[in-house]
Amino acid sequence: MILKTKLFGKSYEFKDLYDVMAKANEKKAGDILAGIAANSSEERVAAKLVLSYVKLSEIRENPAVPYEIDEVTRIIQDDINEKIYDEIKDWTVSDLREWLLDDKATSFEINRISKGLTSEMIAAVCKLMSNMDLIAVSKKIEVTAHCNTTIGKKGTLSARLQPNHPTDDPDGILASLLEGLTYGIGDAVIGLNPVDDSVESVVKVLKRFEEIKQKFKIPTQNCVLAHVTTQMEAIKQGAPTDLIFQSIAGSEKGNEAFGFNAKTIEDAMNLALKHGTATGPNVMYFETGQGSELSSEAHHGVDQVVMEARCYGFARHFKPFLVNTVVGFIGPEYLYDGKQVIRAGLEDHFMGKLHGLPMGCDACYTNHMKADQNDIESLAVLLTAAGCTYFMGIPHGDDVMLNYQTTGYHETATLREVFNLTAISEFQQWLEDMGFVKDGKLTEKAGDASVLL
């Protein structure tokens, strides 16, 4: 592996593959904080040049975290289709980029080749791509999954209905939920972030969600985004649960900081398949976000794009129904401003899709970042152009429980109209039957929750 190059008369030499990877990354506050970022734009270009000549086999032989000490690495490596890997192992990272951008690389071909790619390979090619490259390739890839309905089909754009409340008040949750439904939000999932992570509270909210779902015959999925072990206990106590959720990291140490390991997720999936209320077979929901490993000192000196890619390699193993990156949630220590958030959102979406995941995005920011609602709307437009599977839907885009800003009910409705997209077919039919949508557009009933009271 050649780890040096000469650029405009100056020599650049890198200590190892992951030094190259880090310095080839677009500017990110998290990499600067970790002390691994490029020192100049020239060094970044030099690192990209060196990375472009690295063979995929060399990346596989040098995982970001050693196989012997990390179960995420073992899952990524052991899940690779060896026959497909043998076909492409002599490609360089540049070869992979050129192939992905070629018209001959259809969704079918890309989904096939992805089974021979490790997460580190996917992160590497991501670093060589412009924003438009990321959009162009992502747009080609169709990934579907089925829980009670099928998400990810061409021509659709879905949304998670997130009726969070600062005290988990059932009536407050219900008001947000019903209003969101009238705007066509909730076909991906009705999913609450609870204030109270107790089993008792989770059971209560899930039962309320199921009552609403059954009363109005809503074709969707439900989930309360408590800790995975809390949700498992809720199922054991009879809570009607379609999806089990967990935030995940790109290393075993990072997942341990979240309070679980791969065996926990496997047990949760099996429990949901056996005692959950979904049709399946996809019953898991994962969230990620660049920088989470660094925040728990679990990044092993590796840059945040590589660690984020490894999240998707871990997620792929459990065949989830939903995966999304909460792209601007962690804060300016990791993504400093709107430009970095937009780049990270496009990267994460691309890497998730290339892993074969039904990839969504919580296009969001926190109040102490140099970003605003225009940045998030710009990201949502770019991601919709890239074929993003789903966004979040929160009243006025302002989460009063988690205290961050994201996409509201109107944004998804507008994006569907601008890009001529619909909700998941069964949910779209429900919207039309209820009179909330006519001829593909919202009616005057949109926003009037009293229709459902």
Tab-separated table of C-alpha atoms in Angstrom:
chain	number	residue	atom	x	y	z
A	1	MET	CA	0.000	0.000	0.000
A	2	ILE	CA	1.523	3.304	-1.120
A	3	LEU	CA	0.868	5.967	1.535
A	4	LYS	CA	2.637	8.966	0.049
A	5	THR	CA	2.347	11.288	-2.913
A	6	LYS	CA	3.734	14.536	-4.320
A	7	LEU	CA	1.383	17.386	-5.047
A	8	PHE	CA	2.447	20.726	-6.544
A	9	GLY	CA	6.047	20.057	-5.625
A	10	LYS	CA	5.338	19.129	-1.996
A	11	SER	CA	5.583	15.588	-0.607
A	12	TYR	CA	2.874	14.174	1.648
A	13	GLU	CA	3.287	10.946	3.617
A	14	PHE	CA	0.697	9.276	5.826
A	15	LYS	CA	1.390	6.900	8.700
A	16	ASP	CA	-1.275	4.284	7.903
A	17	LEU	CA	-4.528	3.671	6.031
A	18	TYR	CA	-6.708	5.360	8.646
A	19	ASP	CA	-4.486	8.422	8.718
A	20	VAL	CA	-5.188	8.659	4.979
A	21	MET	CA	-8.906	8.053	5.566
A	22	ALA	CA	-9.167	10.748	8.226
A	23	LYS	CA	-7.293	13.356	6.241
A	24	ALA	CA	-9.263	12.542	3.062
A	25	ASN	CA	-12.483	13.359	4.873
A	26	GLU	CA	-14.275	16.626	4.173
A	27	LYS	CA	-13.752	19.172	6.957
A	28	LYS	CA	-15.561	18.074	10.129
A	29	ALA	CA	-15.387	19.595	13.592
A	30	GLY	CA	-15.269	16.129	15.177
A	31	ASP	CA	-12.152	15.095	13.284
A	32	ILE	CA	-10.475	18.371	14.264
A	33	LEU	CA	-11.462	17.772	17.901
A	34	ALA	CA	-9.972	14.274	17.696
A	35	GLY	CA	-6.736	15.663	16.265
A	36	ILE	CA	-6.852	13.547	13.096
A	37	ALA	CA	-8.101	15.992	10.426
A	38	ALA	CA	-6.091	17.305	7.487
A	39	ASN	CA	-4.038	20.393	8.340
A	40	SER	CA	-4.818	22.101	5.032
A	41	SER	CA	-6.936	21.778	1.909
A	42	GLU	CA	-3.784	20.684	0.047
A	43	GLU	CA	-3.182	17.837	2.490
A	44	ARG	CA	-6.832	16.806	2.146
A	45	VAL	CA	-6.473	16.609	-1.645
A	46	ALA	CA	-3.229	14.636	-1.282
A	47	ALA	CA	-4.967	12.156	1.031
A	48	LYS	CA	-7.823	11.740	-1.440
A	49	LEU	CA	-5.308	11.062	-4.193
A	50	VAL	CA	-3.515	8.400	-2.125
A	51	LEU	CA	-6.833	6.846	-1.095
A	52	SER	CA	-7.993	6.622	-4.706
A	53	TYR	CA	-5.206	4.114	-5.482
A	54	VAL	CA	-5.827	1.864	-2.450
A	55	LYS	CA	-7.219	-1.564	-3.363
A	56	LEU	CA	-10.440	-2.828	-1.783
A	57	SER	CA	-8.557	-5.938	-0.631
A	58	GLU	CA	-6.115	-3.732	1.277
A	59	ILE	CA	-9.005	-2.070	3.078
A	60	ARG	CA	-10.570	-5.387	3.983
A	61	GLU	CA	-7.273	-6.658	5.335
A	62	ASN	CA	-7.021	-3.574	7.550
A	63	PRO	CA	-10.352	-3.008	9.342
A	64	ALA	CA	-10.709	0.164	11.391
A	65	VAL	CA	-10.842	-1.814	14.649
A	66	PRO	CA	-9.068	-5.189	14.954
A	67	TYR	CA	-11.231	-8.277	14.385
A	68	GLU	CA	-10.042	-9.874	17.613
A	69	ILE	CA	-11.268	-7.115	19.925
A	70	ASP	CA	-14.457	-5.828	18.302
A	71	GLU	CA	-17.720	-7.623	17.522
A	72	VAL	CA	-18.835	-4.914	15.087
A	73	THR	CA	-15.750	-5.689	12.986
A	74	ARG	CA	-16.493	-9.400	13.195
A	75	ILE	CA	-20.092	-8.880	12.062
A	76	ILE	CA	-19.023	-6.694	9.125
A	77	GLN	CA	-16.287	-9.089	8.002
A	78	ASP	CA	-18.232	-12.317	8.517
A	79	ASP	CA	-21.312	-11.048	6.658
A	80	ILE	CA	-19.385	-10.436	3.421
A	81	ASN	CA	-20.357	-12.537	0.401
A	82	GLU	CA	-16.973	-14.021	-0.470
A	83	LYS	CA	-17.839	-14.834	-4.081
A	84	ILE	CA	-18.851	-11.241	-4.818
A	85	TYR	CA	-15.872	-9.892	-2.877
A	86	ASP	CA	-13.511	-12.001	-5.019
A	87	GLU	CA	-14.935	-10.308	-8.126
A	88	ILE	CA	-14.042	-6.806	-6.911
A	89	LYS	CA	-11.185	-7.180	-4.435
A	90	ASP	CA	-8.599	-5.924	-6.948
A	91	TRP	CA	-10.574	-2.753	-7.682
A	92	THR	CA	-9.154	0.481	-6.322
A	93	VAL	CA	-11.348	2.915	-4.428
A	94	SER	CA	-11.298	5.058	-7.572
A	95	ASP	CA	-12.478	2.079	-9.642
A	96	LEU	CA	-15.403	1.602	-7.267
A	97	ARG	CA	-16.369	5.263	-7.540
A	98	GLU	CA	-16.257	5.194	-11.343
A	99	TRP	CA	-18.313	1.986	-11.438
A	100	LEU	CA	-20.986	3.368	-9.092
A	101	LEU	CA	-21.369	6.501	-11.220
A	102	ASP	CA	-21.557	4.566	-14.503
A	103	ASP	CA	-24.996	4.157	-16.079
A	104	LYS	CA	-24.416	0.379	-16.230
A	105	ALA	CA	-24.465	0.239	-12.417
A	106	THR	CA	-28.206	-0.229	-11.913
A	107	SER	CA	-29.953	-0.587	-8.566
A	108	PHE	CA	-29.891	-4.359	-8.982
A	109	GLU	CA	-26.158	-4.424	-9.719
A	110	ILE	CA	-25.302	-2.025	-6.910
A	111	ASN	CA	-27.340	-3.988	-4.360
A	112	ARG	CA	-25.556	-7.141	-5.492
A	113	ILE	CA	-22.048	-5.652	-5.308
A	114	SER	CA	-22.796	-4.128	-1.898
A	115	LYS	CA	-22.821	-7.625	-0.409
A	116	GLY	CA	-19.089	-7.807	-1.140
A	117	LEU	CA	-18.250	-4.432	0.404
A	118	THR	CA	-17.124	-3.853	3.967
A	119	SER	CA	-18.193	-0.673	5.719
A	120	GLU	CA	-14.668	0.725	5.487
A	121	MET	CA	-14.698	0.315	1.695
A	122	ILE	CA	-17.994	2.212	1.528
A	123	ALA	CA	-16.612	4.989	3.724
A	124	ALA	CA	-13.515	5.212	1.526
A	125	VAL	CA	-15.430	5.703	-1.718
A	126	CYS	CA	-17.710	8.204	0.017
A	127	LYS	CA	-14.662	10.396	0.719
A	128	LEU	CA	-13.843	10.612	-3.008
A	129	MET	CA	-17.315	11.790	-3.963
A	130	SER	CA	-18.697	15.277	-4.372
A	131	ASN	CA	-22.132	16.119	-2.996
A	132	MET	CA	-23.624	15.636	-6.451
A	133	ASP	CA	-21.884	12.260	-6.796
A	134	LEU	CA	-23.474	11.160	-3.525
A	135	ILE	CA	-26.900	12.252	-4.742
A	136	ALA	CA	-26.532	10.647	-8.182
A	137	VAL	CA	-25.557	7.220	-6.846
A	138	SER	CA	-28.021	7.219	-3.954
A	139	LYS	CA	-30.858	8.080	-6.339
A	140	LYS	CA	-30.181	4.919	-8.338
A	141	ILE	CA	-30.415	2.563	-5.360
A	142	GLU	CA	-33.824	1.191	-4.380
A	143	VAL	CA	-33.997	-0.554	-1.007
A	144	THR	CA	-37.289	-1.821	0.383
A	145	ALA	CA	-38.268	-3.407	3.676
A	146	HIS	CA	-41.532	-4.699	5.149
A	147	CYS	CA	-42.951	-4.419	8.645
A	148	ASN	CA	-46.722	-3.976	8.310
A	149	THR	CA	-46.280	-2.068	5.054
A	150	THR	CA	-43.437	-1.786	2.538
A	151	ILE	CA	-41.144	1.228	2.729
A	152	GLY	CA	-38.635	2.489	0.160
A	153	LYS	CA	-40.418	1.937	-3.148
A	154	LYS	CA	-39.655	4.320	-6.007
A	155	GLY	CA	-42.102	7.216	-6.130
A	156	THR	CA	-42.639	7.354	-2.377
A	157	LEU	CA	-41.376	9.574	0.434
A	158	SER	CA	-42.282	8.568	3.961
A	159	ALA	CA	-42.240	10.255	7.348
A	160	ARG	CA	-41.968	9.236	10.974
A	161	LEU	CA	-44.658	10.845	13.097
A	162	GLN	CA	-42.797	11.947	16.243
A	163	PRO	CA	-45.387	13.311	18.726
A	164	ASN	CA	-42.926	13.946	21.580
A	165	HIS	CA	-44.159	15.667	24.730
A	166	PRO	CA	-42.134	17.151	27.638
A	167	THR	CA	-44.065	15.116	30.239
A	168	ASP	CA	-45.346	12.186	28.144
A	169	ASP	CA	-48.868	13.504	28.733
A	170	PRO	CA	-51.225	11.156	26.834
A	171	ASP	CA	-53.523	13.976	25.686
A	172	GLY	CA	-50.585	16.110	24.498
A	173	ILE	CA	-49.142	13.162	22.593
A	174	LEU	CA	-52.547	12.433	21.088
A	175	ALA	CA	-53.027	16.021	19.884
A	176	SER	CA	-49.706	15.992	18.018
A	177	LEU	CA	-50.343	12.500	16.675
A	178	LEU	CA	-53.769	13.259	15.236
A	179	GLU	CA	-52.658	16.544	13.685
A	180	GLY	CA	-49.672	14.820	12.057
A	181	LEU	CA	-51.872	12.140	10.543
A	182	THR	CA	-54.020	14.773	8.839
A	183	TYR	CA	-50.898	16.114	7.086
A	184	GLY	CA	-50.012	12.661	5.784
A	185	ILE	CA	-47.266	12.037	8.338
A	186	GLY	CA	-46.718	8.642	9.972
A	187	ASP	CA	-46.531	6.111	7.159
A	188	ALA	CA	-42.959	5.154	8.129
A	189	VAL	CA	-43.776	4.796	11.827
A	190	ILE	CA	-45.585	6.427	14.689
A	191	GLY	CA	-42.618	6.702	17.021
A	192	LEU	CA	-42.300	8.550	20.326
A	193	ASN	CA	-39.133	9.457	22.233
A	194	PRO	CA	-40.274	8.989	25.837
A	195	VAL	CA	-39.314	11.209	28.752
A	196	ASP	CA	-40.074	8.340	31.120
A	197	ASP	CA	-38.049	5.267	30.100
A	198	SER	CA	-39.899	2.984	32.522
A	199	VAL	CA	-41.582	-0.180	31.314
A	200	GLU	CA	-44.900	1.023	32.719
A	201	SER	CA	-44.796	4.248	30.707
A	202	VAL	CA	-43.710	2.492	27.494
A	203	VAL	CA	-46.537	-0.040	27.804
A	204	LYS	CA	-49.064	2.768	28.340
A	205	VAL	CA	-47.955	4.744	25.264
A	206	LEU	CA	-47.784	1.667	23.021
A	207	LYS	CA	-51.306	0.683	24.018
A	208	ARG	CA	-52.537	4.197	23.209
A	209	PHE	CA	-50.830	4.084	19.809
A	210	GLU	CA	-52.384	0.704	19.060
A	211	GLU	CA	-55.843	1.981	20.042
A	212	ILE	CA	-55.528	4.853	17.569
A	213	LYS	CA	-54.124	2.597	14.873
A	214	GLN	CA	-56.966	0.100	15.241
A	215	LYS	CA	-59.740	2.681	15.709
A	216	PHE	CA	-58.952	4.429	12.425
A	217	LYS	CA	-57.525	1.357	10.662
A	218	ILE	CA	-54.229	3.135	9.954
A	219	PRO	CA	-51.789	1.043	7.867
A	220	THR	CA	-48.517	1.811	9.632
A	221	GLN	CA	-46.094	0.728	12.370
A	222	ASN	CA	-45.738	1.820	15.996
A	223	CYS	CA	-42.702	2.185	18.254
A	224	VAL	CA	-41.656	3.835	21.524
A	225	LEU	CA	-37.977	4.698	21.337
A	226	ALA	CA	-36.987	3.673	24.860
A	227	HIS	CA	-33.858	1.624	25.556
A	228	VAL	CA	-33.963	-1.732	23.802
A	229	THR	CA	-34.090	-3.661	27.083
A	230	THR	CA	-37.050	-1.576	28.282
A	231	GLN	CA	-38.928	-2.321	25.063
A	232	MET	CA	-38.177	-6.024	25.410
A	233	GLU	CA	-39.668	-6.063	28.893
A	234	ALA	CA	-42.702	-4.131	27.629
A	235	ILE	CA	-43.299	-6.815	24.981
A	236	LYS	CA	-43.022	-9.506	27.646
A	237	GLN	CA	-45.731	-7.648	29.559
A	238	GLY	CA	-48.009	-7.699	26.509
A	239	ALA	CA	-47.361	-4.282	24.971
A	240	PRO	CA	-48.442	-4.196	21.283
A	241	THR	CA	-45.107	-3.525	19.557
A	242	ASP	CA	-44.375	-3.457	15.825
A	243	LEU	CA	-40.760	-2.224	15.881
A	244	ILE	CA	-37.951	-2.363	18.426
A	245	PHE	CA	-35.627	0.630	18.443
A	246	GLN	CA	-32.037	1.262	19.479
A	247	SER	CA	-29.382	3.904	18.857
A	248	ILE	CA	-26.225	2.175	17.658
A	249	ALA	CA	-22.502	2.913	17.317
A	250	GLY	CA	-19.711	1.769	15.013
A	251	SER	CA	-17.693	-0.085	17.638
A	252	GLU	CA	-18.329	-2.629	20.363
A	253	LYS	CA	-17.146	-0.109	22.946
A	254	GLY	CA	-19.582	2.478	21.593
A	255	ASN	CA	-22.482	0.052	21.802
A	256	GLU	CA	-21.466	-0.859	25.337
A	257	ALA	CA	-21.719	2.851	26.181
A	258	PHE	CA	-25.299	2.684	24.876
A	259	GLY	CA	-25.899	-0.288	27.185
A	260	PHE	CA	-26.156	-3.250	24.822
A	261	ASN	CA	-24.255	-5.637	22.558
A	262	ALA	CA	-25.012	-7.682	19.448
A	263	LYS	CA	-26.555	-10.489	21.495
A	264	THR	CA	-29.018	-7.994	22.991
A	265	ILE	CA	-30.134	-6.897	19.521
A	266	GLU	CA	-30.403	-10.484	18.304
A	267	ASP	CA	-32.558	-11.378	21.318
A	268	ALA	CA	-34.710	-8.285	20.753
A	269	MET	CA	-35.248	-9.132	17.092
A	270	ASN	CA	-36.214	-12.713	17.893
A	271	LEU	CA	-38.574	-11.514	20.615
A	272	ALA	CA	-40.256	-9.066	18.224
A	273	LEU	CA	-40.629	-11.744	15.556
A	274	LYS	CA	-42.163	-14.164	18.052
A	275	HIS	CA	-44.229	-11.889	20.294
A	276	GLY	CA	-44.482	-8.553	18.480
A	277	THR	CA	-47.525	-7.359	16.541
A	278	ALA	CA	-45.915	-6.709	13.142
A	279	THR	CA	-46.232	-8.854	10.039
A	280	GLY	CA	-42.473	-8.570	9.480
A	281	PRO	CA	-39.957	-9.842	8.590
A	282	ASN	CA	-38.203	-6.491	9.230
A	283	VAL	CA	-38.855	-5.488	12.836
A	284	MET	CA	-35.828	-3.405	13.932
A	285	TYR	CA	-35.333	0.371	13.913
A	286	PHE	CA	-31.856	1.900	14.331
A	287	GLU	CA	-30.614	5.476	14.672
A	288	THR	CA	-27.059	6.697	14.173
A	289	GLY	CA	-25.163	9.978	13.898
A	290	GLN	CA	-21.625	11.065	13.087
A	291	GLY	CA	-19.569	11.713	16.211
A	292	SER	CA	-21.303	9.426	18.709
A	293	GLU	CA	-18.240	7.179	19.042
A	294	LEU	CA	-15.925	10.106	19.741
A	295	SER	CA	-18.338	11.409	22.379
A	296	SER	CA	-17.981	8.114	24.282
A	297	GLU	CA	-14.247	7.749	23.558
A	298	ALA	CA	-15.032	4.660	21.494
A	299	HIS	CA	-13.736	5.803	18.080
A	300	HIS	CA	-10.331	4.039	18.292
A	301	GLY	CA	-8.624	7.037	16.684
A	302	VAL	CA	-10.705	6.627	13.508
A	303	ASP	CA	-12.584	9.437	11.743
A	304	GLN	CA	-16.313	9.886	12.158
A	305	VAL	CA	-17.301	8.967	8.587
A	306	VAL	CA	-15.626	5.550	8.873
A	307	MET	CA	-17.218	4.948	12.274
A	308	GLU	CA	-20.607	6.001	10.916
A	309	ALA	CA	-20.248	3.557	8.011
A	310	ARG	CA	-19.535	0.794	10.519
A	311	CYS	CA	-22.874	1.566	12.194
A	312	TYR	CA	-24.546	0.612	8.919
A	313	GLY	CA	-22.509	-2.581	8.659
A	314	PHE	CA	-23.744	-3.526	12.121
A	315	ALA	CA	-27.336	-2.564	11.262
A	316	ARG	CA	-27.281	-4.548	8.004
A	317	HIS	CA	-26.785	-7.760	9.972
A	318	PHE	CA	-30.216	-7.398	11.620
A	319	LYS	CA	-32.236	-6.575	8.481
A	320	PRO	CA	-33.987	-3.461	9.871
A	321	PHE	CA	-37.170	-1.835	8.648
A	322	LEU	CA	-35.869	1.661	9.395
A	323	VAL	CA	-32.460	3.278	9.795
A	324	ASN	CA	-31.870	6.999	10.050
A	325	THR	CA	-29.018	9.327	10.847
A	326	VAL	CA	-29.851	12.078	13.339
A	327	VAL	CA	-27.428	14.176	11.409
A	328	GLY	CA	-27.123	17.422	13.375
A	329	PHE	CA	-28.276	16.327	16.812
A	330	ILE	CA	-24.995	15.815	18.660
A	331	GLY	CA	-23.853	19.404	18.190
A	332	PRO	CA	-21.153	21.722	16.829
A	333	GLU	CA	-18.335	19.737	18.432
A	334	TYR	CA	-18.847	17.184	15.640
A	335	LEU	CA	-20.622	19.098	12.851
A	336	TYR	CA	-19.932	22.798	13.259
A	337	ASP	CA	-22.254	24.500	10.807
A	338	GLY	CA	-24.892	24.063	8.129
A	339	LYS	CA	-22.327	23.194	5.468
A	340	GLN	CA	-20.920	20.327	7.534
A	341	VAL	CA	-24.419	19.103	8.433
A	342	ILE	CA	-25.478	19.033	4.769
A	343	ARG	CA	-22.342	17.136	3.745
A	344	ALA	CA	-22.765	14.638	6.592
A	345	GLY	CA	-26.424	14.061	5.734
A	346	LEU	CA	-25.579	13.256	2.113
A	347	GLU	CA	-22.686	11.013	3.205
A	348	ASP	CA	-24.743	9.080	5.727
A	349	HIS	CA	-27.642	8.577	3.343
A	350	PHE	CA	-25.305	7.357	0.603
A	351	MET	CA	-23.447	4.979	2.914
A	352	GLY	CA	-26.675	3.581	4.336
A	353	LYS	CA	-28.192	2.982	0.913
A	354	LEU	CA	-24.971	1.379	-0.348
A	355	HIS	CA	-25.137	-1.008	2.620
A	356	GLY	CA	-28.589	-2.038	1.409
A	357	LEU	CA	-30.521	-0.247	4.146
A	358	PRO	CA	-33.892	1.582	3.916
A	359	MET	CA	-32.224	4.858	4.824
A	360	GLY	CA	-33.864	7.950	6.233
A	361	CYS	CA	-32.572	11.140	7.816
A	362	ASP	CA	-33.481	13.296	10.756
A	363	ALA	CA	-32.434	16.526	9.044
A	364	CYS	CA	-31.879	18.562	12.176
A	365	TYR	CA	-29.735	20.953	14.181
A	366	THR	CA	-29.316	22.156	17.755
A	367	ASN	CA	-29.641	25.768	18.851
A	368	HIS	CA	-25.936	26.238	19.600
A	369	MET	CA	-24.860	25.260	16.052
A	370	LYS	CA	-24.147	27.678	13.201
A	371	ALA	CA	-27.117	26.359	11.263
A	372	ASP	CA	-30.735	27.340	10.761
A	373	GLN	CA	-33.988	26.074	9.298
A	374	ASN	CA	-32.968	27.073	5.768
A	375	ASP	CA	-29.939	24.753	6.018
A	376	ILE	CA	-32.177	21.885	7.109
A	377	GLU	CA	-34.709	22.547	4.360
A	378	SER	CA	-31.866	22.644	1.824
A	379	LEU	CA	-30.628	19.283	3.117
A	380	ALA	CA	-34.143	17.826	2.943
A	381	VAL	CA	-34.492	18.952	-0.694
A	382	LEU	CA	-31.092	17.462	-1.619
A	383	LEU	CA	-31.887	14.197	0.162
A	384	THR	CA	-35.277	13.937	-1.540
A	385	ALA	CA	-33.507	14.368	-4.877
A	386	ALA	CA	-31.193	11.559	-3.730
A	387	GLY	CA	-34.104	9.194	-3.069
A	388	CYS	CA	-34.150	9.439	0.729
A	389	THR	CA	-36.626	6.987	2.241
A	390	TYR	CA	-38.112	9.088	5.045
A	391	PHE	CA	-37.834	12.176	7.252
A	392	MET	CA	-39.087	13.149	10.705
A	393	GLY	CA	-42.398	14.895	11.290
A	394	ILE	CA	-42.683	17.011	14.446
A	395	PRO	CA	-45.117	19.877	15.158
A	396	HIS	CA	-43.596	23.000	13.572
A	397	GLY	CA	-40.244	21.203	13.338
A	398	ASP	CA	-39.547	22.066	17.000
A	399	ASP	CA	-39.136	19.130	19.362
A	400	VAL	CA	-40.243	20.456	22.748
A	401	MET	CA	-38.953	17.367	24.554
A	402	LEU	CA	-35.526	16.837	22.939
A	403	ASN	CA	-34.986	20.591	22.382
A	404	TYR	CA	-33.770	20.499	18.794
A	405	GLN	CA	-35.057	21.643	15.417
A	406	THR	CA	-35.951	19.310	12.563
A	407	THR	CA	-38.527	18.863	9.804
A	408	GLY	CA	-42.188	19.449	10.601
A	409	TYR	CA	-45.420	18.165	9.136
A	410	HIS	CA	-45.458	20.695	6.288
A	411	GLU	CA	-41.979	19.905	4.971
A	412	THR	CA	-42.716	16.307	3.961
A	413	ALA	CA	-46.035	17.334	2.411
A	414	THR	CA	-44.272	20.041	0.390
A	415	LEU	CA	-41.465	17.741	-0.710
A	416	ARG	CA	-43.982	15.151	-1.891
A	417	GLU	CA	-45.760	17.793	-3.968
A	418	VAL	CA	-42.575	19.341	-5.398
A	419	PHE	CA	-41.075	15.974	-6.365
A	420	ASN	CA	-44.372	14.299	-7.314
A	421	LEU	CA	-44.092	11.642	-4.603
A	422	THR	CA	-46.617	9.952	-2.321
A	423	ALA	CA	-46.718	8.182	0.999
A	424	ILE	CA	-46.538	4.365	1.167
A	425	SER	CA	-49.376	3.108	-1.061
A	426	GLU	CA	-51.662	1.719	1.681
A	427	PHE	CA	-51.216	4.851	3.774
A	428	GLN	CA	-51.786	7.079	0.734
A	429	GLN	CA	-55.053	5.256	0.075
A	430	TRP	CA	-56.014	5.748	3.728
A	431	LEU	CA	-55.324	9.486	3.413
A	432	GLU	CA	-57.584	9.663	0.365
A	433	ASP	CA	-60.311	7.607	2.044
A	434	MET	CA	-60.187	9.954	5.055
A	435	GLY	CA	-60.371	13.006	2.804
A	436	PHE	CA	-56.974	14.426	3.778
A	437	VAL	CA	-55.585	14.017	0.263
A	438	LYS	CA	-57.223	14.385	-3.134
A	439	ASP	CA	-55.470	14.043	-6.494
A	440	GLY	CA	-52.152	13.754	-4.692
A	441	LYS	CA	-52.496	17.032	-2.771
A	442	LEU	CA	-53.570	17.867	0.758
A	443	THR	CA	-57.161	19.069	1.157
A	444	GLU	CA	-58.589	21.731	3.480
A	445	LYS	CA	-58.954	19.001	6.130
A	446	ALA	CA	-55.172	18.870	6.530
A	447	GLY	CA	-54.291	20.170	9.978
A	448	ASP	CA	-57.790	19.748	11.378
A	449	ALA	CA	-57.291	17.087	14.040
A	450	SER	CA	-60.943	17.411	15.117
A	451	VAL	CA	-61.826	15.206	12.143
A	452	LEU	CA	-60.329	12.308	14.094
A	453	LEU	CA	-61.854	13.164	17.476
